[in-house]
Coordinates of C-alpha atoms in Angstrom, one line a residue:
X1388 CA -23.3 6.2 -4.1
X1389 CA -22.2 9.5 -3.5
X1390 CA -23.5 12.8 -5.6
X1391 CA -19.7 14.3 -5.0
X1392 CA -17.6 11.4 -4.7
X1393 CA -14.2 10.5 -6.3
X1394 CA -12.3 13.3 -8.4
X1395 CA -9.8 12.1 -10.8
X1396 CA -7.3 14.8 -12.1
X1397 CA -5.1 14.6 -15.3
X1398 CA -1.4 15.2 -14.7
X1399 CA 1.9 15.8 -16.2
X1400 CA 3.4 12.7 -14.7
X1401 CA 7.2 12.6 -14.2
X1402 CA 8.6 9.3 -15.3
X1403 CA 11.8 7.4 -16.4
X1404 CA 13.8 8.4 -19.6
X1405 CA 14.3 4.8 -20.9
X1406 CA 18.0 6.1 -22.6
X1407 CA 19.0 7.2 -19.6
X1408 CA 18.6 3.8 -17.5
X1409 CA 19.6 0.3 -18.1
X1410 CA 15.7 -0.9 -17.9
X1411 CA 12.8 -0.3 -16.8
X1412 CA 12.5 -2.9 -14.8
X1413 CA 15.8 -2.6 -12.6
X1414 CA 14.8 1.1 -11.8
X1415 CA 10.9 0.1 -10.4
X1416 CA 10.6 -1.3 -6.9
X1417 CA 7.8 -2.5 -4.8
X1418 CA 6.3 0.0 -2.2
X1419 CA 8.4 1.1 0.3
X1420 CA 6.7 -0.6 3.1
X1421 CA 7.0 -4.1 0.8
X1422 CA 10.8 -3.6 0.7
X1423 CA 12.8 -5.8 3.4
X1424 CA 15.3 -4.0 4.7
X1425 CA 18.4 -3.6 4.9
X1426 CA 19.2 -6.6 2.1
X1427 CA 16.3 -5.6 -0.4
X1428 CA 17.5 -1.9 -0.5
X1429 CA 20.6 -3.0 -1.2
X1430 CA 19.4 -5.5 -4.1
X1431 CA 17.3 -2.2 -5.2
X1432 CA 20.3 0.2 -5.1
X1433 CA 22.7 -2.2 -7.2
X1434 CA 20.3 -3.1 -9.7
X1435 CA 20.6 0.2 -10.8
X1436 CA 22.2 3.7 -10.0
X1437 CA 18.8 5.2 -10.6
X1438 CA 16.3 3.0 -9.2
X1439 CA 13.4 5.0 -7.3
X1440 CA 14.4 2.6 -4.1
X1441 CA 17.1 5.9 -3.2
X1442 CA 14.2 7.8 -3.2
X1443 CA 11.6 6.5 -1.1
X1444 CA 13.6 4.3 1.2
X1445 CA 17.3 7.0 1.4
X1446 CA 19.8 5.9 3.2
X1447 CA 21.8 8.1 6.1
X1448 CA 22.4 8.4 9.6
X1449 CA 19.6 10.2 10.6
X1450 CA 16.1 10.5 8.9
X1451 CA 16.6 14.7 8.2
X1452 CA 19.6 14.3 6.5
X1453 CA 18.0 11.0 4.3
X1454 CA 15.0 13.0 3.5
X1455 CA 17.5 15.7 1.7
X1456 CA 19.3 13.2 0.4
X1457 CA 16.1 12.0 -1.3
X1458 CA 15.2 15.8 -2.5
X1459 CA 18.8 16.6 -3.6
X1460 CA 19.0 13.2 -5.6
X1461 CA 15.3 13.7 -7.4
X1462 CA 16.7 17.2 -8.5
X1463 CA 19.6 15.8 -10.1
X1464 CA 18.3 12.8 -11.6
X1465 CA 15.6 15.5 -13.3
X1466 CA 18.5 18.3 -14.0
X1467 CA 20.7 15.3 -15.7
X1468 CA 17.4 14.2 -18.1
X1469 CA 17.1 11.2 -15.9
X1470 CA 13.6 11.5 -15.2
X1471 CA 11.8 14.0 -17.0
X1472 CA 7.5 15.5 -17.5
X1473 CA 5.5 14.7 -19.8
X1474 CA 4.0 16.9 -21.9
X1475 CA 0.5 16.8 -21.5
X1476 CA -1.7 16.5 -18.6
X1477 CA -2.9 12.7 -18.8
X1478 CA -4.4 10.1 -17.1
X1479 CA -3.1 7.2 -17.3
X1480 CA -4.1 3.8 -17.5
X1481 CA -2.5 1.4 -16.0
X1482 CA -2.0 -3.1 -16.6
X1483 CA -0.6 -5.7 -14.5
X1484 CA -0.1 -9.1 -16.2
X1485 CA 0.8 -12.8 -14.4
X1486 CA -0.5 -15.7 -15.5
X1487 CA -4.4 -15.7 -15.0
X1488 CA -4.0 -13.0 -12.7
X1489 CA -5.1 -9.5 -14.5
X1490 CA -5.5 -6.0 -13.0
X1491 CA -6.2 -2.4 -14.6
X1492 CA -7.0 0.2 -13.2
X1493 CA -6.6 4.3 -13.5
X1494 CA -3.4 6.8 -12.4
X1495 CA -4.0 10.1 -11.5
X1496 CA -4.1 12.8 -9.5
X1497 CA -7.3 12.6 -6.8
X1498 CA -8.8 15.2 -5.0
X1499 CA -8.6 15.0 -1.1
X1500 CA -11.5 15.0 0.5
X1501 CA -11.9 15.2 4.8
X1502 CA -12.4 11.9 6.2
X1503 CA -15.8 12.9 7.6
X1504 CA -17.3 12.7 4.3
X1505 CA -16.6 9.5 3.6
X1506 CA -15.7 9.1 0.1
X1507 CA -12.4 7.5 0.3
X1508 CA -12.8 5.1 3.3
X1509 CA -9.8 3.9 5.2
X1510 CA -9.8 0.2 7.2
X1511 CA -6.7 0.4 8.9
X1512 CA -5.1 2.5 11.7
X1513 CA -1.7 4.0 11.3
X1514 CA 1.5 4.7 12.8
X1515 CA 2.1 8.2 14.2
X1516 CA 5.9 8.1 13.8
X1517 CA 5.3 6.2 9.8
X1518 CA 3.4 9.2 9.0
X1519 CA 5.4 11.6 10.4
X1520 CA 8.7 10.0 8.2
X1521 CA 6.6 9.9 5.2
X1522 CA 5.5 13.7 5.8
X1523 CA 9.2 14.4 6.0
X1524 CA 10.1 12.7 2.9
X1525 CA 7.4 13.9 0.9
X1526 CA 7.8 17.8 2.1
X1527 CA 11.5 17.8 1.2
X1528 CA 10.7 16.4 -2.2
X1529 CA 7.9 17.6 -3.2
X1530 CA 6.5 14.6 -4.7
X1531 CA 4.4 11.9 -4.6
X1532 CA 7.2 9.1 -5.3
X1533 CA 4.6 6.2 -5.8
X1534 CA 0.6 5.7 -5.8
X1535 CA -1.8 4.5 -3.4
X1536 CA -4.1 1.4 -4.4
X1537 CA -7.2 2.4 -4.0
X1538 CA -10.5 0.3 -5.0
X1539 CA -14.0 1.2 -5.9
X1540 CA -17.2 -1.0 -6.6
X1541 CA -18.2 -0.2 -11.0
X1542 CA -21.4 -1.6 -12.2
X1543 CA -19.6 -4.6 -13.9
X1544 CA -20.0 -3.9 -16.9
X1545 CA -17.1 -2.0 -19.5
X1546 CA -19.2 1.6 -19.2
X1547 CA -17.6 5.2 -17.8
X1548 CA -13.9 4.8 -16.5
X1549 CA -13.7 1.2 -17.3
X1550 CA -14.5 1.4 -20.8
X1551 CA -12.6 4.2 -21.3
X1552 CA -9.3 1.6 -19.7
X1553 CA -10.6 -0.9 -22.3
X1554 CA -10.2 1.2 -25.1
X1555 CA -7.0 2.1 -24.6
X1556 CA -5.8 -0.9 -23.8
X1557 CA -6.3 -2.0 -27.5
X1558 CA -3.0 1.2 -28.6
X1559 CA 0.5 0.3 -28.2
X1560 CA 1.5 1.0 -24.9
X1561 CA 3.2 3.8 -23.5
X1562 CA 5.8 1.9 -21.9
X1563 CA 5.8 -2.0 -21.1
X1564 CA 8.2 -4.5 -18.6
X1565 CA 8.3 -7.3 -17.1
X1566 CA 9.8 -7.1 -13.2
X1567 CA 11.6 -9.6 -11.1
X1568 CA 8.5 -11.2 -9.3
X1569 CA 7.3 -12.0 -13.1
X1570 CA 4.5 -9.3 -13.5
X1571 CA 4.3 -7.5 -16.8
X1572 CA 3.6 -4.0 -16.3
X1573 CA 1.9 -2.0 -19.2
X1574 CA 0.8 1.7 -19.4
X1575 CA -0.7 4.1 -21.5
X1576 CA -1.9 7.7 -21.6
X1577 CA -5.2 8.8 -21.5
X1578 CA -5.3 12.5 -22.7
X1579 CA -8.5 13.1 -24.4
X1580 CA -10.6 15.7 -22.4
X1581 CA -13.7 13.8 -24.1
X1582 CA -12.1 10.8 -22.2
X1583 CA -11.5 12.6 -19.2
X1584 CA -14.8 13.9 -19.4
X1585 CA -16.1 10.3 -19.3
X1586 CA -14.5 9.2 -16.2
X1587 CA -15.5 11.8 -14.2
X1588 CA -19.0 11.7 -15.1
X1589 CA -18.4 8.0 -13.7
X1590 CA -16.4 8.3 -10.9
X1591 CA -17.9 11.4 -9.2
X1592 CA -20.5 8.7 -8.4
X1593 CA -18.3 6.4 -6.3
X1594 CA -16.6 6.6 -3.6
X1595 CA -13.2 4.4 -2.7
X1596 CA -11.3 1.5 -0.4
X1597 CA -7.7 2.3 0.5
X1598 CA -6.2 -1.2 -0.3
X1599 CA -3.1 0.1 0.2
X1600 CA -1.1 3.0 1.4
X1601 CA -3.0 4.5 4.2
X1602 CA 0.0 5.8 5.7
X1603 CA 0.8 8.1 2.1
X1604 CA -2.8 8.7 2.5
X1605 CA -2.8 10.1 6.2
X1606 CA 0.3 12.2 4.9
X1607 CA -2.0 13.7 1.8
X1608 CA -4.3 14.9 4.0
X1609 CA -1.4 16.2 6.9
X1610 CA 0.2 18.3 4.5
X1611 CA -3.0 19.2 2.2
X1612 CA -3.6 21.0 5.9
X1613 CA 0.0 22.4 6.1
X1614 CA -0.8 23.9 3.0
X1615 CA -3.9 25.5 3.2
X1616 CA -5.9 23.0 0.4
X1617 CA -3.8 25.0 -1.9
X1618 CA -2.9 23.1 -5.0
X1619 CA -0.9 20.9 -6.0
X1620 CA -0.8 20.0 -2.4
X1621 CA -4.8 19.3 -2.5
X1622 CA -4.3 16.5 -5.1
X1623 CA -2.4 13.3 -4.4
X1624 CA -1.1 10.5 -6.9
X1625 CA -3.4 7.5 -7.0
X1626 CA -4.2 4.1 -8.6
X1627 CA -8.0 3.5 -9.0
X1628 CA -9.3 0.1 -9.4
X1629 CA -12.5 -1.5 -10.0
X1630 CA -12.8 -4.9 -8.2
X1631 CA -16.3 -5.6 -9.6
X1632 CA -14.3 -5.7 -13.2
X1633 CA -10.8 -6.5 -12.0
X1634 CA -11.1 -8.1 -8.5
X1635 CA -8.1 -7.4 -6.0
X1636 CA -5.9 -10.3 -4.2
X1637 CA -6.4 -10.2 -0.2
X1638 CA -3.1 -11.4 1.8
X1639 CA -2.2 -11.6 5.2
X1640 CA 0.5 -9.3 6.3
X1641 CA 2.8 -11.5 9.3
X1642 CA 4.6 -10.1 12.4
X1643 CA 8.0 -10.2 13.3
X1644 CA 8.6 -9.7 17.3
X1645 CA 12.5 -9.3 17.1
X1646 CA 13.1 -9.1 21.0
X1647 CA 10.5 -12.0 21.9
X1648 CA 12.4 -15.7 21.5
X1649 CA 9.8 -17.8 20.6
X1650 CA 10.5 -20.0 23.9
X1651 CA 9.4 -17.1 25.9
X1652 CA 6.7 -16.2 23.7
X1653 CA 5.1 -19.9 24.3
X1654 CA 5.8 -19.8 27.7
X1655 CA 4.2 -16.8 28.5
X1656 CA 0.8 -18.1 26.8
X1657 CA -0.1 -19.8 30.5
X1658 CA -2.8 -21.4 29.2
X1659 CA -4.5 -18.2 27.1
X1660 CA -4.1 -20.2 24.1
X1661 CA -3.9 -23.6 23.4
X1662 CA -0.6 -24.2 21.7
X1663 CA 0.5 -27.2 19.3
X1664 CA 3.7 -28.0 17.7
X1665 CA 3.1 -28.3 14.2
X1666 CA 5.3 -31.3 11.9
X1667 CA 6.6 -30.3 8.8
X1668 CA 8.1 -27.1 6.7
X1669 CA 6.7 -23.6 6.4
X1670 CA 4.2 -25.0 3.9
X1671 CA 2.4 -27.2 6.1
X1672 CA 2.6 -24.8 8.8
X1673 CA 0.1 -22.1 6.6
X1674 CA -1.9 -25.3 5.4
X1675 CA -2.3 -25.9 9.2
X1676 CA -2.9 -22.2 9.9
X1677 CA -6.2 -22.1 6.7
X1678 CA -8.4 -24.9 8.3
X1679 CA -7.9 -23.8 11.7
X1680 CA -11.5 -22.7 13.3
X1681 CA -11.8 -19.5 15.2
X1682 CA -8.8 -17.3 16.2
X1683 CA -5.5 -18.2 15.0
X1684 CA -1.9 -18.4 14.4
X1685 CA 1.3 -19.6 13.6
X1686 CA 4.1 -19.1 15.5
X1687 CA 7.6 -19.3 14.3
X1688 CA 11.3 -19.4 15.7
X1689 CA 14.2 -21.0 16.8
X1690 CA 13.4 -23.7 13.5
X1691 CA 9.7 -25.0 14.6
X1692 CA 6.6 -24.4 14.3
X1693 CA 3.3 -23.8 16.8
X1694 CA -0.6 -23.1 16.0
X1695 CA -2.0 -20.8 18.8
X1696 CA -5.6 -21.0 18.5
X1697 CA -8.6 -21.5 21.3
X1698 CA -8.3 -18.1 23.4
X1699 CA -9.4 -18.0 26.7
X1700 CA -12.9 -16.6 26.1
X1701 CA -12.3 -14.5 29.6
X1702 CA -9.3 -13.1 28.2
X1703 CA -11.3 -12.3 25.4
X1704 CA -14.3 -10.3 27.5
X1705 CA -11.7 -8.7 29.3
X1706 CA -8.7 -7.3 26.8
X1707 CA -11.2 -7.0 23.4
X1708 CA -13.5 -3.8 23.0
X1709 CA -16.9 -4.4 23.4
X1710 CA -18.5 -1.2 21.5
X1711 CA -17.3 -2.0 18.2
X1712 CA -19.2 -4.5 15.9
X1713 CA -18.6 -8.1 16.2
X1714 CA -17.5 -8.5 13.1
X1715 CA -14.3 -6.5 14.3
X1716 CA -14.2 -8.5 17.9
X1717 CA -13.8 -11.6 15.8
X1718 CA -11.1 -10.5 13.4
X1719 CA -7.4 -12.4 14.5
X1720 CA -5.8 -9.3 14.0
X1721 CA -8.1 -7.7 16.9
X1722 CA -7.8 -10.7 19.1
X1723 CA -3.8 -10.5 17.9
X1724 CA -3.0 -7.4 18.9
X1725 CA -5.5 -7.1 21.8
X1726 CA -5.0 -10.1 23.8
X1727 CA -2.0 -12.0 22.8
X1728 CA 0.3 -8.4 22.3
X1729 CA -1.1 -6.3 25.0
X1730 CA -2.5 -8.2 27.3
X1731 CA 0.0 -11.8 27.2
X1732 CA 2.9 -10.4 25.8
X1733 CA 2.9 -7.2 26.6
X1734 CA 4.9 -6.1 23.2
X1735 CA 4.7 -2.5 22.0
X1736 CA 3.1 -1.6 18.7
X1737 CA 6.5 0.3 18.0
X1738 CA 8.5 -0.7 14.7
X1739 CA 11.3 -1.1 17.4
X1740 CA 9.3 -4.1 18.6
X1741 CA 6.8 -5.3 15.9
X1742 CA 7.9 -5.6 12.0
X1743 CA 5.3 -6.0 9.3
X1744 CA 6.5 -8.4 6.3
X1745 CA 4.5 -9.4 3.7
X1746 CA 5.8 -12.6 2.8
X1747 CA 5.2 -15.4 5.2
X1748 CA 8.7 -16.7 4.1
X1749 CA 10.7 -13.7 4.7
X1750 CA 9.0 -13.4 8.3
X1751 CA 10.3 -16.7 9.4
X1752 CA 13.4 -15.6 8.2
X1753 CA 14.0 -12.5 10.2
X1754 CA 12.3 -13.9 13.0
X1755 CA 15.5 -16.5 13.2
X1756 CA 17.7 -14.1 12.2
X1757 CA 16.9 -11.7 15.4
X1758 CA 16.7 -15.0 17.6
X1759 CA 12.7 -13.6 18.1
X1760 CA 9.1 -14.9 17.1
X1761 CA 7.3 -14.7 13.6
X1762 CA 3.6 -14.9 13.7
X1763 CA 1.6 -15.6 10.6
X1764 CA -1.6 -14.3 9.6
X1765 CA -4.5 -15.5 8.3
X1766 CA -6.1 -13.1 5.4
X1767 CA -9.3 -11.1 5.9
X1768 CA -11.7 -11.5 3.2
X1769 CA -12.5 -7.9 1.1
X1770 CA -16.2 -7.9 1.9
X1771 CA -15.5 -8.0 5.5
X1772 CA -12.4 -5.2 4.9
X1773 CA -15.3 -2.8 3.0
X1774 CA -18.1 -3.4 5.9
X1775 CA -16.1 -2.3 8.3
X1776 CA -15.0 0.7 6.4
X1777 CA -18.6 1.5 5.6
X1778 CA -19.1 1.7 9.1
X1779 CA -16.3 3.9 9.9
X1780 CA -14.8 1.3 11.9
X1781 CA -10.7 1.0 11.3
X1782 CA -8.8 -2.6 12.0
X1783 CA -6.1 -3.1 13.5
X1784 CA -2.7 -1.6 11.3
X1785 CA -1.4 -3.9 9.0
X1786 CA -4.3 -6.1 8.9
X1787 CA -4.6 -6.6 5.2
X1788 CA -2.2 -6.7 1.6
X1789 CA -4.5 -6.0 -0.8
X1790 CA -2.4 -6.5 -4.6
X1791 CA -0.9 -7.0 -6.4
X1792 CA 0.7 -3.1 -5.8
X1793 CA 1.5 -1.1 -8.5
X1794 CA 5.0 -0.9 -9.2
X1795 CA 7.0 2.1 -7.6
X1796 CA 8.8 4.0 -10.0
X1797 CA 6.8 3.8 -13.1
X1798 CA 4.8 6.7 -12.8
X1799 CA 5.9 10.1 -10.0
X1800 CA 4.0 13.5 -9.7
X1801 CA 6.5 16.6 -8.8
X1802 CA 4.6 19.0 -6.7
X1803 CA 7.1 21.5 -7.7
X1804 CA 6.7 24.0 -10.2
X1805 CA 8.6 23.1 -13.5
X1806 CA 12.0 24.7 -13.8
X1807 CA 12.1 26.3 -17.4
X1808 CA 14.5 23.6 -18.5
X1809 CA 11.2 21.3 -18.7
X1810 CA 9.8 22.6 -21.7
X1811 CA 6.3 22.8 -20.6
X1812 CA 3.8 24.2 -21.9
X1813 CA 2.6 27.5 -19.3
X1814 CA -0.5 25.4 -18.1
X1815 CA 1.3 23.0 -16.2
X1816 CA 1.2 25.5 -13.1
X1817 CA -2.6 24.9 -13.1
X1818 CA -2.6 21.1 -13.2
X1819 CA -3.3 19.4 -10.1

């Protein structure tokens, strides 16, 4: 528990003018790292002229003249009542719906805070070049264009933040859909100081897991320094869950080696791993892949199947780091990306050479596509994910998918000031 922990600021959120667009639904999208490119932006762009997709994934030749693409196109869509602020600084909560499956959480604006001080804990590494793009995107914008998952640990009971979410939840919504992959989205806005009040007094008291987004969060904190810790640029757009009331969904996250064919991938192993062709579709392949013991994988291409597991306990000693706790030396991403892509097959951790998909289905697709070599993932449980983080130990990128994600597109912050066409009330300058 931390005396100064998390930092929750109201905002005047910039969102979606529902005459203006066919539905809500065909202008969201998932994150921008979710999206599989090329054919998902293209689903994304034809759903609608306006979905947020031509925002945080623009298409051009080159990345500069994207990113201005991105800025030039937010201006518009804001000058032509497209998207448009709301009135009042707000919080907002925030609902996803499926089946059983049910998520809530809080939207707003968080304070950054240096990494040394450990109140918003990141498990992953990142990609310089990911974070550079994003930094690009988000300095020519001026915007946080969708919100980072993060989770905390509440007392499990409805007091503080949460039972301010599950008062709310019992007003008519501020705005409600239902998206492609079947979720119903709900939000509303919280703008009662007395309320605001309440979840601070609570929060300030925790401190949070990225679940996801720890790219956007590495750009926060690379332009928060660019600017000084000046505001707005020392705030950054967030959703806050808490997983002892609303517990998050852990998924793998799969690899797509585009220029390794799968033959050369297996033969290359040399006894390392102990590899076994597996009978049956992509189903029984992940069945396979669950009760395996000890390290290991699926690999994927040229239409079969192969579990990798056993690795060569030398190989082990000699490729995996022996200083950090064992509960990272034993983690598949680890031995993945230690042994098997540095030391066997010798592939680059460059988006040139390694994709990240989130769907094990989509993987094996791309992976034939490219003539190359998917490999599926196991997922990492959440207490193992916080443990590390609470020792300041990061896993390998990509290990986790925490979810479901909040949908992109719902809910923007402008870090611009408000062009008097807004109608906003002086104060907005001071918001976070």
């Amino acid at each position: 528990m931390h005396a100064d922990g998390l930092r929750l600021a109201p905002f005047h959120a910039l969102r979606y003018v529902p005459d203006r667009i066919s539905s809500l639904a065909a202008v969201t999208s998932p994150p921008y790292d979710v999206v599989v490119r090329p054919d998902g932006v293209h689903a994304l762009e034809t759903a609608d002229p306006y979905n947020i997709v031509r925002l945080i994934l623009p298409q051009a030749a080159d990345p500069a003249t994207a990113h201005r693409n991105a800025a030039e196109t937010l201006r518009r869509w804001q000058a032509d009542g497209v998207l448009a602020r709301d009135p009042l600084p707000a919080l907002y909560v925030y609902e996803q719906r499926k089946g059983d499956l049910l998520q809530r959480g809080l939207i707003g604006a968080l304070q950054l805070t240096p990494p040394d001080e450990g109140v918003v804990l990141p498990h992953e590494d990142v990609m310089p070049e990911v974070v550079a793009d994003r930094a690009a995107l988000m300095r020519e914008t001026a915007a946080n264009l969708e919100p980072l998952l993060l989770s905390y640990r509440g007392d499990g009971t409805a007091t503080g933040a949460t039972a301010v979410i599950e008062r709310t939840v019992h007003r008519s919504p501020l705005l409600a859909t239902t998206t492609e992959d079947g979720f119903a989205h709900r939000l509303w806005t919280v703008t009662d100081t007395s309320d605001h009040t309440e979840i601070d007094r609570d929060l300030k008291r925790r401190r949070a897991l990225i679940s996801d987004g720890h790219h956007r969060w590495a750009t926060y904190l690379r332009l928060d320094r660019e600017h000084g810790g000046r505001p707005p640029w020392d705030h950054g757009l967030v959703l806050l869950v808490d997983t002892a009331r609303y517990p998050l969904r852990v998924r793998a996250i799969h690899r797509v080696l585009g220029r390794l064919p799968v033959a050369d991938a297996l033969a290359r192993l040399n006894g390392t791993f102990r590899a076994r062709p597996i009978d049956g579709p992509l189903p029984t392949a992940l069945r396979t892949l669950e009760r395996a013991e000890g390290n290991a994988f699926v690999v994927a291409g040229a239409g079969a199947f192969h579990l990798l597991d056993r690795p060569d306990p030398g190989l082990l000693k000699r490729a995996v780091r022996p200083d950090l706790p064992e509960t990272w030396r034993r983690l598949d991403a680890t031995v993945l990306h230690s042994a098997l892509l540095d030391c066997v097959w010798r592939v680059p951790d460059h988006p040139a050479d390694i994709g990240y998909l989130h769907d094990a289905e989509s993987a094996v697709a791309q992976a034939e596509r490219l003539g190359g070599t998917a490999v599926l993932m196991r997922p990492v449980r959440e207490d193992t994910v916080r443990e590390l983080a609470e020792q300041g130990v990061t896993m390998p990128r990509k290990s986790t998918s925490f979810g479901p994600k909040p949908a992109t597109g719902l809910v923007l912050r402008s870090l611009a000031a408000p062009s008097p066409g807004d109608g906003l009330p002086g104060a907005l300058e001071q918001s976070p």
